[in-house]
Amino acid sequence: MRDEGGHAGVAASCRPITDILTRVGDKWSVMVVILLGNGTKRFNEMRRLIGGISQRMLTLTLRGLERDGLVTRTVFPTVPPRVDYALTDLGRSLLIPISALGAWAHGHRDAIDAARLAFDARVDANAAQDS
């Protein structure tokens, strides 16, 4: 069941937080923020540096980050036009929790890998018993 905003089962008071977490939790948004944390980049430079992202997805990601006030887009009147992207102060403040999450993931990857292997072994054992 979805409300008028397209949210499934989310209390009205949580919707603004859900919208923000959807943006900043998106894998492409995280990668763009981390990349721009190292300084201003052009579109094609980002596309080269972020493996696997399509031109359309990078465009949508940058547009969403710009809309949310995390990224600025500056067009220079050259031929062809030069467009630079940079983090705003708000976007730079997002680097702190993203870095913390990355450090947590890096520090716990062995435990997570072990848990996944154990889970998969249990699922495989149960599937074999059910056959």
PDB file of C-alpha atoms in Angstrom:
ATOM      1  CA  MET A   1       0.000   0.000   0.000  1.00  0.00           C
ATOM      2  CA  ARG A   2       1.456   3.366  -1.036  1.00  0.00           C
ATOM      3  CA  ASP A   3       0.458   6.863  -0.027  1.00  0.00           C
ATOM      4  CA  GLU A   4       0.156   9.856  -2.353  1.00  0.00           C
ATOM      5  CA  GLY A   5       3.948  10.349  -2.250  1.00  0.00           C
ATOM      6  CA  GLY A   6       4.657   6.766  -3.322  1.00  0.00           C
ATOM      7  CA  HIS A   7       5.939   5.695   0.100  1.00  0.00           C
ATOM      8  CA  ALA A   8       5.125   2.163   1.185  1.00  0.00           C
ATOM      9  CA  GLY A   9       4.046   1.898   4.826  1.00  0.00           C
ATOM     10  CA  VAL A  10       6.000   4.913   6.099  1.00  0.00           C
ATOM     11  CA  ALA A  11       4.574   7.113   8.833  1.00  0.00           C
ATOM     12  CA  ALA A  12       4.050  10.727   7.795  1.00  0.00           C
ATOM     13  CA  SER A  13       6.631  11.954  10.313  1.00  0.00           C
ATOM     14  CA  CYS A  14       9.302   9.646   8.834  1.00  0.00           C
ATOM     15  CA  ARG A  15       8.804  10.559   5.162  1.00  0.00           C
ATOM     16  CA  PRO A  16      11.283  13.460   5.068  1.00  0.00           C
ATOM     17  CA  ILE A  17      13.966  11.284   6.663  1.00  0.00           C
ATOM     18  CA  THR A  18      13.166   8.395   4.323  1.00  0.00           C
ATOM     19  CA  ASP A  19      13.504  10.676   1.299  1.00  0.00           C
ATOM     20  CA  ILE A  20      16.898  11.937   2.463  1.00  0.00           C
ATOM     21  CA  LEU A  21      18.183   8.468   3.334  1.00  0.00           C
ATOM     22  CA  THR A  22      17.042   7.193  -0.044  1.00  0.00           C
ATOM     23  CA  ARG A  23      19.186   9.852  -1.718  1.00  0.00           C
ATOM     24  CA  VAL A  24      22.295   9.575   0.420  1.00  0.00           C
ATOM     25  CA  GLY A  25      22.055   5.787   0.687  1.00  0.00           C
ATOM     26  CA  ASP A  26      22.001   5.238  -3.056  1.00  0.00           C
ATOM     27  CA  LYS A  27      25.246   3.588  -4.170  1.00  0.00           C
ATOM     28  CA  TRP A  28      25.856   6.055  -7.006  1.00  0.00           C
ATOM     29  CA  SER A  29      25.202   9.060  -4.785  1.00  0.00           C
ATOM     30  CA  VAL A  30      27.678   7.761  -2.217  1.00  0.00           C
ATOM     31  CA  MET A  31      30.301   7.224  -4.913  1.00  0.00           C
ATOM     32  CA  VAL A  32      29.784  10.707  -6.377  1.00  0.00           C
ATOM     33  CA  VAL A  33      30.007  12.348  -2.942  1.00  0.00           C
ATOM     34  CA  ILE A  34      33.207  10.451  -2.132  1.00  0.00           C
ATOM     35  CA  LEU A  35      34.686  11.338  -5.525  1.00  0.00           C
ATOM     36  CA  LEU A  36      33.790  15.023  -5.192  1.00  0.00           C
ATOM     37  CA  GLY A  37      35.238  14.955  -1.682  1.00  0.00           C
ATOM     38  CA  ASN A  38      38.613  14.990  -3.441  1.00  0.00           C
ATOM     39  CA  GLY A  39      37.737  18.196  -5.302  1.00  0.00           C
ATOM     40  CA  THR A  40      35.816  19.605  -8.247  1.00  0.00           C
ATOM     41  CA  LYS A  41      35.285  17.251 -11.182  1.00  0.00           C
ATOM     42  CA  ARG A  42      33.884  17.418 -14.688  1.00  0.00           C
ATOM     43  CA  PHE A  43      31.116  15.082 -15.802  1.00  0.00           C
ATOM     44  CA  ASN A  44      33.217  12.872 -18.093  1.00  0.00           C
ATOM     45  CA  GLU A  45      36.002  12.691 -15.528  1.00  0.00           C
ATOM     46  CA  MET A  46      33.522  11.356 -12.980  1.00  0.00           C
ATOM     47  CA  ARG A  47      32.093   8.915 -15.485  1.00  0.00           C
ATOM     48  CA  ARG A  48      35.581   7.511 -16.150  1.00  0.00           C
ATOM     49  CA  LEU A  49      36.401   7.271 -12.457  1.00  0.00           C
ATOM     50  CA  ILE A  50      33.123   5.594 -11.447  1.00  0.00           C
ATOM     51  CA  GLY A  51      33.156   2.221 -13.129  1.00  0.00           C
ATOM     52  CA  GLY A  52      29.858   0.880 -14.360  1.00  0.00           C
ATOM     53  CA  ILE A  53      27.753   4.041 -14.186  1.00  0.00           C
ATOM     54  CA  SER A  54      25.870   5.022 -17.321  1.00  0.00           C
ATOM     55  CA  GLN A  55      25.718   8.579 -18.602  1.00  0.00           C
ATOM     56  CA  ARG A  56      22.014   8.713 -17.806  1.00  0.00           C
ATOM     57  CA  MET A  57      22.463   7.408 -14.252  1.00  0.00           C
ATOM     58  CA  LEU A  58      25.282   9.864 -13.553  1.00  0.00           C
ATOM     59  CA  THR A  59      23.121  12.701 -14.887  1.00  0.00           C
ATOM     60  CA  LEU A  60      20.167  11.660 -12.690  1.00  0.00           C
ATOM     61  CA  THR A  61      22.413  11.205  -9.658  1.00  0.00           C
ATOM     62  CA  LEU A  62      24.055  14.609 -10.063  1.00  0.00           C
ATOM     63  CA  ARG A  63      20.694  16.276 -10.640  1.00  0.00           C
ATOM     64  CA  GLY A  64      19.273  14.718  -7.474  1.00  0.00           C
ATOM     65  CA  LEU A  65      22.321  15.699  -5.419  1.00  0.00           C
ATOM     66  CA  GLU A  66      22.110  19.223  -6.794  1.00  0.00           C
ATOM     67  CA  ARG A  67      18.390  19.402  -5.994  1.00  0.00           C
ATOM     68  CA  ASP A  68      19.099  18.310  -2.422  1.00  0.00           C
ATOM     69  CA  GLY A  69      21.761  20.998  -2.022  1.00  0.00           C
ATOM     70  CA  LEU A  70      24.696  18.594  -1.802  1.00  0.00           C
ATOM     71  CA  VAL A  71      26.343  19.429  -5.142  1.00  0.00           C
ATOM     72  CA  THR A  72      26.788  22.604  -7.167  1.00  0.00           C
ATOM     73  CA  ARG A  73      26.921  22.683 -10.948  1.00  0.00           C
ATOM     74  CA  THR A  74      28.909  25.513 -12.524  1.00  0.00           C
ATOM     75  CA  VAL A  75      28.748  26.144 -16.281  1.00  0.00           C
ATOM     76  CA  PHE A  76      31.585  28.103 -17.871  1.00  0.00           C
ATOM     77  CA  PRO A  77      30.801  29.977 -21.124  1.00  0.00           C
ATOM     78  CA  THR A  78      33.453  28.306 -23.277  1.00  0.00           C
ATOM     79  CA  VAL A  79      33.164  26.420 -26.550  1.00  0.00           C
ATOM     80  CA  PRO A  80      32.268  23.700 -25.818  1.00  0.00           C
ATOM     81  CA  PRO A  81      30.774  24.677 -22.456  1.00  0.00           C
ATOM     82  CA  ARG A  82      32.719  23.437 -19.434  1.00  0.00           C
ATOM     83  CA  VAL A  83      30.655  22.144 -16.532  1.00  0.00           C
ATOM     84  CA  ASP A  84      32.184  21.527 -13.109  1.00  0.00           C
ATOM     85  CA  TYR A  85      30.603  19.770 -10.162  1.00  0.00           C
ATOM     86  CA  ALA A  86      31.608  20.326  -6.540  1.00  0.00           C
ATOM     87  CA  LEU A  87      30.298  19.530  -3.087  1.00  0.00           C
ATOM     88  CA  THR A  88      28.530  22.251  -1.159  1.00  0.00           C
ATOM     89  CA  ASP A  89      29.215  22.709   2.551  1.00  0.00           C
ATOM     90  CA  LEU A  90      26.227  20.461   3.166  1.00  0.00           C
ATOM     91  CA  GLY A  91      27.657  17.850   0.798  1.00  0.00           C
ATOM     92  CA  ARG A  92      31.048  18.008   2.521  1.00  0.00           C
ATOM     93  CA  SER A  93      29.339  17.417   5.869  1.00  0.00           C
ATOM     94  CA  LEU A  94      28.001  14.143   4.419  1.00  0.00           C
ATOM     95  CA  LEU A  95      31.578  12.872   3.971  1.00  0.00           C
ATOM     96  CA  ILE A  96      31.849  12.335   7.739  1.00  0.00           C
ATOM     97  CA  PRO A  97      29.062   9.739   8.113  1.00  0.00           C
ATOM     98  CA  ILE A  98      29.881   8.151   4.732  1.00  0.00           C
ATOM     99  CA  SER A  99      33.507   7.740   5.802  1.00  0.00           C
ATOM    100  CA  ALA A 100      32.406   6.271   9.135  1.00  0.00           C
ATOM    101  CA  LEU A 101      30.131   3.780   7.371  1.00  0.00           C
ATOM    102  CA  GLY A 102      32.922   2.855   4.959  1.00  0.00           C
ATOM    103  CA  ALA A 103      35.341   2.316   7.854  1.00  0.00           C
ATOM    104  CA  TRP A 104      32.754   0.158   9.621  1.00  0.00           C
ATOM    105  CA  ALA A 105      32.200  -1.953   6.478  1.00  0.00           C
ATOM    106  CA  HIS A 106      35.947  -2.348   5.962  1.00  0.00           C
ATOM    107  CA  GLY A 107      36.524  -3.312   9.601  1.00  0.00           C
ATOM    108  CA  HIS A 108      33.706  -5.870   9.621  1.00  0.00           C
ATOM    109  CA  ARG A 109      33.989  -7.380   6.159  1.00  0.00           C
ATOM    110  CA  ASP A 110      35.534 -10.646   7.410  1.00  0.00           C
ATOM    111  CA  ALA A 111      32.743 -11.154   9.956  1.00  0.00           C
ATOM    112  CA  ILE A 112      30.105 -10.350   7.329  1.00  0.00           C
ATOM    113  CA  ASP A 113      31.706 -12.738   4.826  1.00  0.00           C
ATOM    114  CA  ALA A 114      31.742 -15.476   7.499  1.00  0.00           C
ATOM    115  CA  ALA A 115      28.084 -14.825   8.354  1.00  0.00           C
ATOM    116  CA  ARG A 116      27.131 -15.011   4.662  1.00  0.00           C
ATOM    117  CA  LEU A 117      28.976 -18.303   4.209  1.00  0.00           C
ATOM    118  CA  ALA A 118      27.297 -19.772   7.294  1.00  0.00           C
ATOM    119  CA  PHE A 119      23.872 -18.578   6.134  1.00  0.00           C
ATOM    120  CA  ASP A 120      24.359 -19.964   2.612  1.00  0.00           C
ATOM    121  CA  ALA A 121      25.518 -23.300   4.045  1.00  0.00           C
ATOM    122  CA  ARG A 122      22.373 -23.506   6.223  1.00  0.00           C
ATOM    123  CA  VAL A 123      20.122 -22.619   3.284  1.00  0.00           C
ATOM    124  CA  ASP A 124      21.844 -25.179   1.049  1.00  0.00           C
ATOM    125  CA  ALA A 125      21.579 -27.860   3.770  1.00  0.00           C
ATOM    126  CA  ASN A 126      17.861 -27.147   4.240  1.00  0.00           C
ATOM    127  CA  ALA A 127      17.260 -27.226   0.488  1.00  0.00           C
ATOM    128  CA  ALA A 128      19.027 -30.594   0.242  1.00  0.00           C
ATOM    129  CA  GLN A 129      16.858 -31.992   3.072  1.00  0.00           C
ATOM    130  CA  ASP A 130      13.682 -30.761   1.392  1.00  0.00           C
ATOM    131  CA  SER A 131      14.572 -32.488  -1.906  1.00  0.00           C
TER     132      SER A 131
END
